[in-house]
Amino acid sequence: MEEEEEKEELKKPLFPMSIDSEFNNLSLESTSASDDTEMAQLSFATTITHSPVIKSEFATYRLKHELEIIKEDPFTHCSCGPEGDDILKWQAAIMGPPDTPIEDGIYFLSIDIPENYPFSPPKIKFQTKIFHPSIDEDGNIYVDILEEDGWTPAMSIMSSLISIWSILPDPSILDPSGPLADLDSVERKNFDKKAREWAFKYAMV
């Protein structure tokens, strides 16, 4: 129950409704109708995504805000943070979900964040090998939230990691273009066995 509450908390929008003068006093605050607010958000997003300086500064502002939330309310099975001094390069660790073939594994991931974050998704990739239909042998993850069409600025690095963590117990095909999408019924029955073997070989620290 507690983990579910944590998940819901991290799903809440992180889109700041106003920013200070270092971002040219751009604001999303509006006291009029909701359509005015939507127009303000659209105008704000357009300004951000077309100004290299503002893009980079806003990404930094946003990521520092996310780090504060992570420190105040960490998620039990995922951790993440900047790798060195580069705020746009993070690393993460995900624990194998309990009561699954990979439950004792620890999986490391790289996170490359674009300068126009959060208007474009981060590039998250498994560094630890894992057997799953939605993850190829190079660690590329086939989930819609990490694609431009499936991503929204309301998402965060941690909410993305939680989404990835939540698919690990389920070998269902989330993306038919995934590398293991052609598993037949016989191979599917052996999924748990192979996932466990890979966890033991690659993810046991």
mmCIF file with all atom_site columns, C-alpha atoms in Angstrom:
data_model
loop_
_atom_site.group_PDB
_atom_site.id
_atom_site.type_symbol
_atom_site.label_atom_id
_atom_site.label_alt_id
_atom_site.label_comp_id
_atom_site.label_asym_id
_atom_site.label_entity_id
_atom_site.label_seq_id
_atom_site.pdbx_PDB_ins_code
_atom_site.Cartn_x
_atom_site.Cartn_y
_atom_site.Cartn_z
_atom_site.occupancy
_atom_site.B_iso_or_equiv
_atom_site.pdbx_formal_charge
_atom_site.auth_seq_id
_atom_site.auth_comp_id
_atom_site.auth_asym_id
_atom_site.auth_atom_id
_atom_site.pdbx_PDB_model_num
ATOM 1   C CA . MET A 1 1   ? 0.000   0.000   0.000   1.00 0.00 ? 1   MET A CA 1
ATOM 2   C CA . GLU A 1 2   ? 2.844   2.358   0.931   1.00 0.00 ? 2   GLU A CA 1
ATOM 3   C CA . GLU A 1 3   ? 4.628   1.673   -2.368  1.00 0.00 ? 3   GLU A CA 1
ATOM 4   C CA . GLU A 1 4   ? 1.435   2.413   -4.299  1.00 0.00 ? 4   GLU A CA 1
ATOM 5   C CA . GLU A 1 5   ? 1.158   5.771   -2.520  1.00 0.00 ? 5   GLU A CA 1
ATOM 6   C CA . GLU A 1 6   ? 4.776   6.529   -3.414  1.00 0.00 ? 6   GLU A CA 1
ATOM 7   C CA . LYS A 1 7   ? 4.067   5.731   -7.046  1.00 0.00 ? 7   LYS A CA 1
ATOM 8   C CA . GLU A 1 8   ? 1.039   8.013   -7.111  1.00 0.00 ? 8   GLU A CA 1
ATOM 9   C CA . GLU A 1 9   ? 3.013   10.826  -5.491  1.00 0.00 ? 9   GLU A CA 1
ATOM 10  C CA . LEU A 1 10  ? 5.754   10.577  -8.096  1.00 0.00 ? 10  LEU A CA 1
ATOM 11  C CA . LYS A 1 11  ? 3.221   10.656  -10.905 1.00 0.00 ? 11  LYS A CA 1
ATOM 12  C CA . LYS A 1 12  ? 2.083   14.142  -9.909  1.00 0.00 ? 12  LYS A CA 1
ATOM 13  C CA . PRO A 1 13  ? 3.053   16.837  -12.427 1.00 0.00 ? 13  PRO A CA 1
ATOM 14  C CA . LEU A 1 14  ? 6.419   18.507  -11.921 1.00 0.00 ? 14  LEU A CA 1
ATOM 15  C CA . PHE A 1 15  ? 5.780   21.206  -14.521 1.00 0.00 ? 15  PHE A CA 1
ATOM 16  C CA . PRO A 1 16  ? 6.586   24.453  -12.670 1.00 0.00 ? 16  PRO A CA 1
ATOM 17  C CA . MET A 1 17  ? 3.778   26.963  -12.939 1.00 0.00 ? 17  MET A CA 1
ATOM 18  C CA . SER A 1 18  ? 6.167   29.910  -12.770 1.00 0.00 ? 18  SER A CA 1
ATOM 19  C CA . ILE A 1 19  ? 9.877   30.624  -12.964 1.00 0.00 ? 19  ILE A CA 1
ATOM 20  C CA . ASP A 1 20  ? 11.949  33.581  -11.865 1.00 0.00 ? 20  ASP A CA 1
ATOM 21  C CA . SER A 1 21  ? 13.765  36.378  -13.680 1.00 0.00 ? 21  SER A CA 1
ATOM 22  C CA . GLU A 1 22  ? 16.681  34.241  -14.800 1.00 0.00 ? 22  GLU A CA 1
ATOM 23  C CA . PHE A 1 23  ? 14.179  32.693  -17.219 1.00 0.00 ? 23  PHE A CA 1
ATOM 24  C CA . ASN A 1 24  ? 13.073  36.151  -18.433 1.00 0.00 ? 24  ASN A CA 1
ATOM 25  C CA . ASN A 1 25  ? 10.087  36.209  -16.064 1.00 0.00 ? 25  ASN A CA 1
ATOM 26  C CA . LEU A 1 26  ? 8.197   33.712  -18.211 1.00 0.00 ? 26  LEU A CA 1
ATOM 27  C CA . SER A 1 27  ? 5.088   32.598  -16.331 1.00 0.00 ? 27  SER A CA 1
ATOM 28  C CA . LEU A 1 28  ? 2.249   30.125  -16.632 1.00 0.00 ? 28  LEU A CA 1
ATOM 29  C CA . GLU A 1 29  ? 0.171   31.728  -13.903 1.00 0.00 ? 29  GLU A CA 1
ATOM 30  C CA . SER A 1 30  ? -3.322  32.647  -15.044 1.00 0.00 ? 30  SER A CA 1
ATOM 31  C CA . THR A 1 31  ? -6.443  33.747  -13.234 1.00 0.00 ? 31  THR A CA 1
ATOM 32  C CA . SER A 1 32  ? -8.716  33.485  -16.247 1.00 0.00 ? 32  SER A CA 1
ATOM 33  C CA . ALA A 1 33  ? -10.366 30.520  -17.962 1.00 0.00 ? 33  ALA A CA 1
ATOM 34  C CA . SER A 1 34  ? -8.620  27.159  -18.419 1.00 0.00 ? 34  SER A CA 1
ATOM 35  C CA . ASP A 1 35  ? -8.229  27.706  -22.169 1.00 0.00 ? 35  ASP A CA 1
ATOM 36  C CA . ASP A 1 36  ? -6.164  30.825  -21.395 1.00 0.00 ? 36  ASP A CA 1
ATOM 37  C CA . THR A 1 37  ? -3.922  28.696  -19.188 1.00 0.00 ? 37  THR A CA 1
ATOM 38  C CA . GLU A 1 38  ? -3.515  26.144  -21.958 1.00 0.00 ? 38  GLU A CA 1
ATOM 39  C CA . MET A 1 39  ? -2.544  28.902  -24.391 1.00 0.00 ? 39  MET A CA 1
ATOM 40  C CA . ALA A 1 40  ? -0.029  30.236  -21.867 1.00 0.00 ? 40  ALA A CA 1
ATOM 41  C CA . GLN A 1 41  ? 1.474   26.775  -21.462 1.00 0.00 ? 41  GLN A CA 1
ATOM 42  C CA . LEU A 1 42  ? 1.721   26.357  -25.222 1.00 0.00 ? 42  LEU A CA 1
ATOM 43  C CA . SER A 1 43  ? 3.386   29.752  -25.607 1.00 0.00 ? 43  SER A CA 1
ATOM 44  C CA . PHE A 1 44  ? 5.778   28.982  -22.750 1.00 0.00 ? 44  PHE A CA 1
ATOM 45  C CA . ALA A 1 45  ? 6.698   25.576  -24.198 1.00 0.00 ? 45  ALA A CA 1
ATOM 46  C CA . THR A 1 46  ? 7.298   27.105  -27.622 1.00 0.00 ? 46  THR A CA 1
ATOM 47  C CA . THR A 1 47  ? 9.615   29.731  -26.143 1.00 0.00 ? 47  THR A CA 1
ATOM 48  C CA . ILE A 1 48  ? 11.556  27.145  -24.161 1.00 0.00 ? 48  ILE A CA 1
ATOM 49  C CA . THR A 1 49  ? 12.007  24.704  -27.040 1.00 0.00 ? 49  THR A CA 1
ATOM 50  C CA . HIS A 1 50  ? 13.219  27.420  -29.451 1.00 0.00 ? 50  HIS A CA 1
ATOM 51  C CA . SER A 1 51  ? 15.770  29.101  -27.193 1.00 0.00 ? 51  SER A CA 1
ATOM 52  C CA . PRO A 1 52  ? 18.984  27.072  -26.594 1.00 0.00 ? 52  PRO A CA 1
ATOM 53  C CA . VAL A 1 53  ? 19.971  29.102  -23.529 1.00 0.00 ? 53  VAL A CA 1
ATOM 54  C CA . ILE A 1 54  ? 16.555  28.936  -21.889 1.00 0.00 ? 54  ILE A CA 1
ATOM 55  C CA . LYS A 1 55  ? 16.238  25.243  -22.762 1.00 0.00 ? 55  LYS A CA 1
ATOM 56  C CA . SER A 1 56  ? 19.443  24.354  -20.943 1.00 0.00 ? 56  SER A CA 1
ATOM 57  C CA . GLU A 1 57  ? 18.706  26.574  -17.939 1.00 0.00 ? 57  GLU A CA 1
ATOM 58  C CA . PHE A 1 58  ? 15.165  25.265  -17.601 1.00 0.00 ? 58  PHE A CA 1
ATOM 59  C CA . ALA A 1 59  ? 16.321  21.634  -17.821 1.00 0.00 ? 59  ALA A CA 1
ATOM 60  C CA . THR A 1 60  ? 18.785  22.317  -15.000 1.00 0.00 ? 60  THR A CA 1
ATOM 61  C CA . TYR A 1 61  ? 16.094  24.014  -12.906 1.00 0.00 ? 61  TYR A CA 1
ATOM 62  C CA . ARG A 1 62  ? 13.697  21.128  -13.457 1.00 0.00 ? 62  ARG A CA 1
ATOM 63  C CA . LEU A 1 63  ? 16.246  18.385  -12.737 1.00 0.00 ? 63  LEU A CA 1
ATOM 64  C CA . LYS A 1 64  ? 17.347  20.034  -9.483  1.00 0.00 ? 64  LYS A CA 1
ATOM 65  C CA . HIS A 1 65  ? 13.684  20.145  -8.476  1.00 0.00 ? 65  HIS A CA 1
ATOM 66  C CA . GLU A 1 66  ? 13.331  16.442  -9.230  1.00 0.00 ? 66  GLU A CA 1
ATOM 67  C CA . LEU A 1 67  ? 16.441  15.661  -7.180  1.00 0.00 ? 67  LEU A CA 1
ATOM 68  C CA . GLU A 1 68  ? 14.947  17.436  -4.189  1.00 0.00 ? 68  GLU A CA 1
ATOM 69  C CA . ILE A 1 69  ? 11.803  15.306  -4.447  1.00 0.00 ? 69  ILE A CA 1
ATOM 70  C CA . ILE A 1 70  ? 13.846  12.101  -4.745  1.00 0.00 ? 70  ILE A CA 1
ATOM 71  C CA . LYS A 1 71  ? 15.878  12.975  -1.645  1.00 0.00 ? 71  LYS A CA 1
ATOM 72  C CA . GLU A 1 72  ? 12.788  13.840  0.372   1.00 0.00 ? 72  GLU A CA 1
ATOM 73  C CA . ASP A 1 73  ? 10.724  10.830  -0.682  1.00 0.00 ? 73  ASP A CA 1
ATOM 74  C CA . PRO A 1 74  ? 12.859  8.058   -2.250  1.00 0.00 ? 74  PRO A CA 1
ATOM 75  C CA . PHE A 1 75  ? 11.282  5.045   -3.913  1.00 0.00 ? 75  PHE A CA 1
ATOM 76  C CA . THR A 1 76  ? 12.247  1.718   -2.354  1.00 0.00 ? 76  THR A CA 1
ATOM 77  C CA . HIS A 1 77  ? 13.183  -0.195  -5.500  1.00 0.00 ? 77  HIS A CA 1
ATOM 78  C CA . CYS A 1 78  ? 14.754  2.534   -7.655  1.00 0.00 ? 78  CYS A CA 1
ATOM 79  C CA . SER A 1 79  ? 17.478  5.104   -7.135  1.00 0.00 ? 79  SER A CA 1
ATOM 80  C CA . CYS A 1 80  ? 19.027  7.654   -9.461  1.00 0.00 ? 80  CYS A CA 1
ATOM 81  C CA . GLY A 1 81  ? 21.115  10.803  -9.626  1.00 0.00 ? 81  GLY A CA 1
ATOM 82  C CA . PRO A 1 82  ? 23.653  12.733  -11.692 1.00 0.00 ? 82  PRO A CA 1
ATOM 83  C CA . GLU A 1 83  ? 26.831  10.986  -12.757 1.00 0.00 ? 83  GLU A CA 1
ATOM 84  C CA . GLY A 1 84  ? 29.595  13.392  -11.812 1.00 0.00 ? 84  GLY A CA 1
ATOM 85  C CA . ASP A 1 85  ? 29.109  17.110  -12.446 1.00 0.00 ? 85  ASP A CA 1
ATOM 86  C CA . ASP A 1 86  ? 26.997  16.821  -15.593 1.00 0.00 ? 86  ASP A CA 1
ATOM 87  C CA . ILE A 1 87  ? 23.345  17.421  -14.636 1.00 0.00 ? 87  ILE A CA 1
ATOM 88  C CA . LEU A 1 88  ? 22.239  15.944  -17.977 1.00 0.00 ? 88  LEU A CA 1
ATOM 89  C CA . LYS A 1 89  ? 23.901  12.567  -17.399 1.00 0.00 ? 89  LYS A CA 1
ATOM 90  C CA . TRP A 1 90  ? 22.416  10.373  -14.680 1.00 0.00 ? 90  TRP A CA 1
ATOM 91  C CA . GLN A 1 91  ? 22.815  6.824   -13.542 1.00 0.00 ? 91  GLN A CA 1
ATOM 92  C CA . ALA A 1 92  ? 20.197  4.634   -11.934 1.00 0.00 ? 92  ALA A CA 1
ATOM 93  C CA . ALA A 1 93  ? 19.786  1.313   -10.174 1.00 0.00 ? 93  ALA A CA 1
ATOM 94  C CA . ILE A 1 94  ? 16.655  -0.828  -10.153 1.00 0.00 ? 94  ILE A CA 1
ATOM 95  C CA . MET A 1 95  ? 16.107  -3.792  -7.858  1.00 0.00 ? 95  MET A CA 1
ATOM 96  C CA . GLY A 1 96  ? 14.399  -6.826  -9.297  1.00 0.00 ? 96  GLY A CA 1
ATOM 97  C CA . PRO A 1 97  ? 10.722  -6.844  -8.213  1.00 0.00 ? 97  PRO A CA 1
ATOM 98  C CA . PRO A 1 98  ? 9.952   -9.234  -5.321  1.00 0.00 ? 98  PRO A CA 1
ATOM 99  C CA . ASP A 1 99  ? 8.436   -12.645 -6.037  1.00 0.00 ? 99  ASP A CA 1
ATOM 100 C CA . THR A 1 100 ? 9.777   -12.647 -9.602  1.00 0.00 ? 100 THR A CA 1
ATOM 101 C CA . PRO A 1 101 ? 12.594  -14.595 -11.285 1.00 0.00 ? 101 PRO A CA 1
ATOM 102 C CA . ILE A 1 102 ? 14.844  -11.524 -11.008 1.00 0.00 ? 102 ILE A CA 1
ATOM 103 C CA . GLU A 1 103 ? 14.009  -10.488 -7.451  1.00 0.00 ? 103 GLU A CA 1
ATOM 104 C CA . ASP A 1 104 ? 17.587  -10.571 -6.125  1.00 0.00 ? 104 ASP A CA 1
ATOM 105 C CA . GLY A 1 105 ? 19.099  -8.796  -9.089  1.00 0.00 ? 105 GLY A CA 1
ATOM 106 C CA . ILE A 1 106 ? 20.357  -5.221  -9.166  1.00 0.00 ? 106 ILE A CA 1
ATOM 107 C CA . TYR A 1 107 ? 20.182  -3.568  -12.579 1.00 0.00 ? 107 TYR A CA 1
ATOM 108 C CA . PHE A 1 108 ? 22.141  -0.471  -13.509 1.00 0.00 ? 108 PHE A CA 1
ATOM 109 C CA . LEU A 1 109 ? 20.922  1.998   -16.129 1.00 0.00 ? 109 LEU A CA 1
ATOM 110 C CA . SER A 1 110 ? 22.316  5.041   -17.902 1.00 0.00 ? 110 SER A CA 1
ATOM 111 C CA . ILE A 1 111 ? 20.155  8.132   -18.379 1.00 0.00 ? 111 ILE A CA 1
ATOM 112 C CA . ASP A 1 112 ? 20.991  10.734  -21.009 1.00 0.00 ? 112 ASP A CA 1
ATOM 113 C CA . ILE A 1 113 ? 18.805  13.815  -20.677 1.00 0.00 ? 113 ILE A CA 1
ATOM 114 C CA . PRO A 1 114 ? 18.205  16.179  -23.610 1.00 0.00 ? 114 PRO A CA 1
ATOM 115 C CA . GLU A 1 115 ? 18.734  19.926  -23.243 1.00 0.00 ? 115 GLU A CA 1
ATOM 116 C CA . ASN A 1 116 ? 15.041  20.572  -23.877 1.00 0.00 ? 116 ASN A CA 1
ATOM 117 C CA . TYR A 1 117 ? 13.954  18.284  -21.025 1.00 0.00 ? 117 TYR A CA 1
ATOM 118 C CA . PRO A 1 118 ? 11.177  17.902  -19.878 1.00 0.00 ? 118 PRO A CA 1
ATOM 119 C CA . PHE A 1 119 ? 9.713   18.599  -23.314 1.00 0.00 ? 119 PHE A CA 1
ATOM 120 C CA . SER A 1 120 ? 11.518  15.570  -24.731 1.00 0.00 ? 120 SER A CA 1
ATOM 121 C CA . PRO A 1 121 ? 12.039  12.222  -22.988 1.00 0.00 ? 121 PRO A CA 1
ATOM 122 C CA . PRO A 1 122 ? 15.286  11.038  -21.432 1.00 0.00 ? 122 PRO A CA 1
ATOM 123 C CA . LYS A 1 123 ? 17.197  8.223   -23.093 1.00 0.00 ? 123 LYS A CA 1
ATOM 124 C CA . ILE A 1 124 ? 17.237  5.420   -20.544 1.00 0.00 ? 124 ILE A CA 1
ATOM 125 C CA . LYS A 1 125 ? 19.206  2.273   -21.230 1.00 0.00 ? 125 LYS A CA 1
ATOM 126 C CA . PHE A 1 126 ? 19.998  -0.858  -19.229 1.00 0.00 ? 126 PHE A CA 1
ATOM 127 C CA . GLN A 1 127 ? 23.719  -1.319  -18.616 1.00 0.00 ? 127 GLN A CA 1
ATOM 128 C CA . THR A 1 128 ? 23.088  -4.657  -16.922 1.00 0.00 ? 128 THR A CA 1
ATOM 129 C CA . LYS A 1 129 ? 21.872  -7.413  -19.227 1.00 0.00 ? 129 LYS A CA 1
ATOM 130 C CA . ILE A 1 130 ? 18.285  -8.488  -18.579 1.00 0.00 ? 130 ILE A CA 1
ATOM 131 C CA . PHE A 1 131 ? 15.996  -10.943 -20.364 1.00 0.00 ? 131 PHE A CA 1
ATOM 132 C CA . HIS A 1 132 ? 12.695  -9.287  -21.196 1.00 0.00 ? 132 HIS A CA 1
ATOM 133 C CA . PRO A 1 133 ? 10.609  -8.958  -24.393 1.00 0.00 ? 133 PRO A CA 1
ATOM 134 C CA . SER A 1 134 ? 10.648  -5.153  -24.157 1.00 0.00 ? 134 SER A CA 1
ATOM 135 C CA . ILE A 1 135 ? 14.414  -4.824  -23.616 1.00 0.00 ? 135 ILE A CA 1
ATOM 136 C CA . ASP A 1 136 ? 16.989  -5.865  -26.201 1.00 0.00 ? 136 ASP A CA 1
ATOM 137 C CA . GLU A 1 137 ? 20.454  -7.282  -25.589 1.00 0.00 ? 137 GLU A CA 1
ATOM 138 C CA . ASP A 1 138 ? 22.003  -3.823  -25.866 1.00 0.00 ? 138 ASP A CA 1
ATOM 139 C CA . GLY A 1 139 ? 19.763  -2.496  -23.088 1.00 0.00 ? 139 GLY A CA 1
ATOM 140 C CA . ASN A 1 140 ? 17.430  -0.458  -25.278 1.00 0.00 ? 140 ASN A CA 1
ATOM 141 C CA . ILE A 1 141 ? 13.954  -0.216  -23.738 1.00 0.00 ? 141 ILE A CA 1
ATOM 142 C CA . TYR A 1 142 ? 10.843  -0.497  -25.908 1.00 0.00 ? 142 TYR A CA 1
ATOM 143 C CA . VAL A 1 143 ? 8.146   1.374   -23.979 1.00 0.00 ? 143 VAL A CA 1
ATOM 144 C CA . ASP A 1 144 ? 5.948   4.169   -25.305 1.00 0.00 ? 144 ASP A CA 1
ATOM 145 C CA . ILE A 1 145 ? 6.607   6.626   -22.478 1.00 0.00 ? 145 ILE A CA 1
ATOM 146 C CA . LEU A 1 146 ? 10.221  6.947   -23.618 1.00 0.00 ? 146 LEU A CA 1
ATOM 147 C CA . GLU A 1 147 ? 9.163   7.900   -27.137 1.00 0.00 ? 147 GLU A CA 1
ATOM 148 C CA . GLU A 1 148 ? 8.362   11.453  -28.234 1.00 0.00 ? 148 GLU A CA 1
ATOM 149 C CA . ASP A 1 149 ? 4.726   10.535  -28.881 1.00 0.00 ? 149 ASP A CA 1
ATOM 150 C CA . GLY A 1 150 ? 4.218   8.924   -25.477 1.00 0.00 ? 150 GLY A CA 1
ATOM 151 C CA . TRP A 1 151 ? 6.152   11.345  -23.291 1.00 0.00 ? 151 TRP A CA 1
ATOM 152 C CA . THR A 1 152 ? 4.695   14.405  -21.536 1.00 0.00 ? 152 THR A CA 1
ATOM 153 C CA . PRO A 1 153 ? 6.428   17.136  -19.464 1.00 0.00 ? 153 PRO A CA 1
ATOM 154 C CA . ALA A 1 154 ? 4.404   15.996  -16.446 1.00 0.00 ? 154 ALA A CA 1
ATOM 155 C CA . MET A 1 155 ? 6.577   12.857  -16.287 1.00 0.00 ? 155 MET A CA 1
ATOM 156 C CA . SER A 1 156 ? 9.884   12.707  -14.478 1.00 0.00 ? 156 SER A CA 1
ATOM 157 C CA . ILE A 1 157 ? 13.053  10.639  -14.368 1.00 0.00 ? 157 ILE A CA 1
ATOM 158 C CA . MET A 1 158 ? 11.830  8.730   -11.331 1.00 0.00 ? 158 MET A CA 1
ATOM 159 C CA . SER A 1 159 ? 8.331   8.132   -12.677 1.00 0.00 ? 159 SER A CA 1
ATOM 160 C CA . SER A 1 160 ? 9.962   6.732   -15.827 1.00 0.00 ? 160 SER A CA 1
ATOM 161 C CA . LEU A 1 161 ? 12.096  4.375   -13.756 1.00 0.00 ? 161 LEU A CA 1
ATOM 162 C CA . ILE A 1 162 ? 9.060   3.245   -11.775 1.00 0.00 ? 162 ILE A CA 1
ATOM 163 C CA . SER A 1 163 ? 7.231   2.530   -15.025 1.00 0.00 ? 163 SER A CA 1
ATOM 164 C CA . ILE A 1 164 ? 10.183  0.459   -16.240 1.00 0.00 ? 164 ILE A CA 1
ATOM 165 C CA . TRP A 1 165 ? 10.360  -1.356  -12.908 1.00 0.00 ? 165 TRP A CA 1
ATOM 166 C CA . SER A 1 166 ? 6.642   -2.147  -13.103 1.00 0.00 ? 166 SER A CA 1
ATOM 167 C CA . ILE A 1 167 ? 6.936   -3.955  -16.452 1.00 0.00 ? 167 ILE A CA 1
ATOM 168 C CA . LEU A 1 168 ? 9.770   -6.244  -15.375 1.00 0.00 ? 168 LEU A CA 1
ATOM 169 C CA . PRO A 1 169 ? 7.562   -8.977  -13.822 1.00 0.00 ? 169 PRO A CA 1
ATOM 170 C CA . ASP A 1 170 ? 5.404   -9.133  -16.958 1.00 0.00 ? 170 ASP A CA 1
ATOM 171 C CA . PRO A 1 171 ? 6.814   -10.743 -20.113 1.00 0.00 ? 171 PRO A CA 1
ATOM 172 C CA . SER A 1 172 ? 3.931   -9.448  -22.228 1.00 0.00 ? 172 SER A CA 1
ATOM 173 C CA . ILE A 1 173 ? 4.874   -7.682  -25.418 1.00 0.00 ? 173 ILE A CA 1
ATOM 174 C CA . LEU A 1 174 ? 4.534   -3.931  -24.935 1.00 0.00 ? 174 LEU A CA 1
ATOM 175 C CA . ASP A 1 175 ? 6.052   -3.150  -28.303 1.00 0.00 ? 175 ASP A CA 1
ATOM 176 C CA . PRO A 1 176 ? 5.648   -5.572  -31.236 1.00 0.00 ? 176 PRO A CA 1
ATOM 177 C CA . SER A 1 177 ? 8.936   -4.295  -32.671 1.00 0.00 ? 177 SER A CA 1
ATOM 178 C CA . GLY A 1 178 ? 10.797  -5.489  -29.574 1.00 0.00 ? 178 GLY A CA 1
ATOM 179 C CA . PRO A 1 179 ? 13.579  -8.049  -30.078 1.00 0.00 ? 179 PRO A CA 1
ATOM 180 C CA . LEU A 1 180 ? 11.769  -10.933 -28.338 1.00 0.00 ? 180 LEU A CA 1
ATOM 181 C CA . ALA A 1 181 ? 8.318   -10.277 -29.764 1.00 0.00 ? 181 ALA A CA 1
ATOM 182 C CA . ASP A 1 182 ? 8.388   -13.529 -31.725 1.00 0.00 ? 182 ASP A CA 1
ATOM 183 C CA . LEU A 1 183 ? 8.534   -15.771 -28.664 1.00 0.00 ? 183 LEU A CA 1
ATOM 184 C CA . ASP A 1 184 ? 6.190   -18.693 -29.238 1.00 0.00 ? 184 ASP A CA 1
ATOM 185 C CA . SER A 1 185 ? 4.077   -20.352 -26.548 1.00 0.00 ? 185 SER A CA 1
ATOM 186 C CA . VAL A 1 186 ? 6.707   -22.983 -25.748 1.00 0.00 ? 186 VAL A CA 1
ATOM 187 C CA . GLU A 1 187 ? 9.441   -20.379 -25.357 1.00 0.00 ? 187 GLU A CA 1
ATOM 188 C CA . ARG A 1 188 ? 7.135   -18.221 -23.262 1.00 0.00 ? 188 ARG A CA 1
ATOM 189 C CA . LYS A 1 189 ? 6.755   -21.056 -20.758 1.00 0.00 ? 189 LYS A CA 1
ATOM 190 C CA . ASN A 1 190 ? 10.497  -21.011 -20.328 1.00 0.00 ? 190 ASN A CA 1
ATOM 191 C CA . PHE A 1 191 ? 10.644  -17.243 -19.883 1.00 0.00 ? 191 PHE A CA 1
ATOM 192 C CA . ASP A 1 192 ? 10.943  -17.369 -16.088 1.00 0.00 ? 192 ASP A CA 1
ATOM 193 C CA . LYS A 1 193 ? 13.769  -19.893 -16.290 1.00 0.00 ? 193 LYS A CA 1
ATOM 194 C CA . LYS A 1 194 ? 15.810  -17.828 -18.719 1.00 0.00 ? 194 LYS A CA 1
ATOM 195 C CA . ALA A 1 195 ? 15.103  -14.562 -16.904 1.00 0.00 ? 195 ALA A CA 1
ATOM 196 C CA . ARG A 1 196 ? 16.332  -16.163 -13.687 1.00 0.00 ? 196 ARG A CA 1
ATOM 197 C CA . GLU A 1 197 ? 19.458  -17.495 -15.384 1.00 0.00 ? 197 GLU A CA 1
ATOM 198 C CA . TRP A 1 198 ? 20.310  -14.051 -16.773 1.00 0.00 ? 198 TRP A CA 1
ATOM 199 C CA . ALA A 1 199 ? 19.669  -12.430 -13.385 1.00 0.00 ? 199 ALA A CA 1
ATOM 200 C CA . PHE A 1 200 ? 22.013  -14.882 -11.677 1.00 0.00 ? 200 PHE A CA 1
ATOM 201 C CA . LYS A 1 201 ? 24.679  -14.431 -14.367 1.00 0.00 ? 201 LYS A CA 1
ATOM 202 C CA . TYR A 1 202 ? 24.562  -10.651 -14.817 1.00 0.00 ? 202 TYR A CA 1
ATOM 203 C CA . ALA A 1 203 ? 22.699  -8.935  -11.981 1.00 0.00 ? 203 ALA A CA 1
ATOM 204 C CA . MET A 1 204 ? 23.832  -10.527 -8.745  1.00 0.00 ? 204 MET A CA 1
ATOM 205 C CA . VAL A 1 205 ? 26.172  -8.133  -6.953  1.00 0.00 ? 205 VAL A CA 1
#
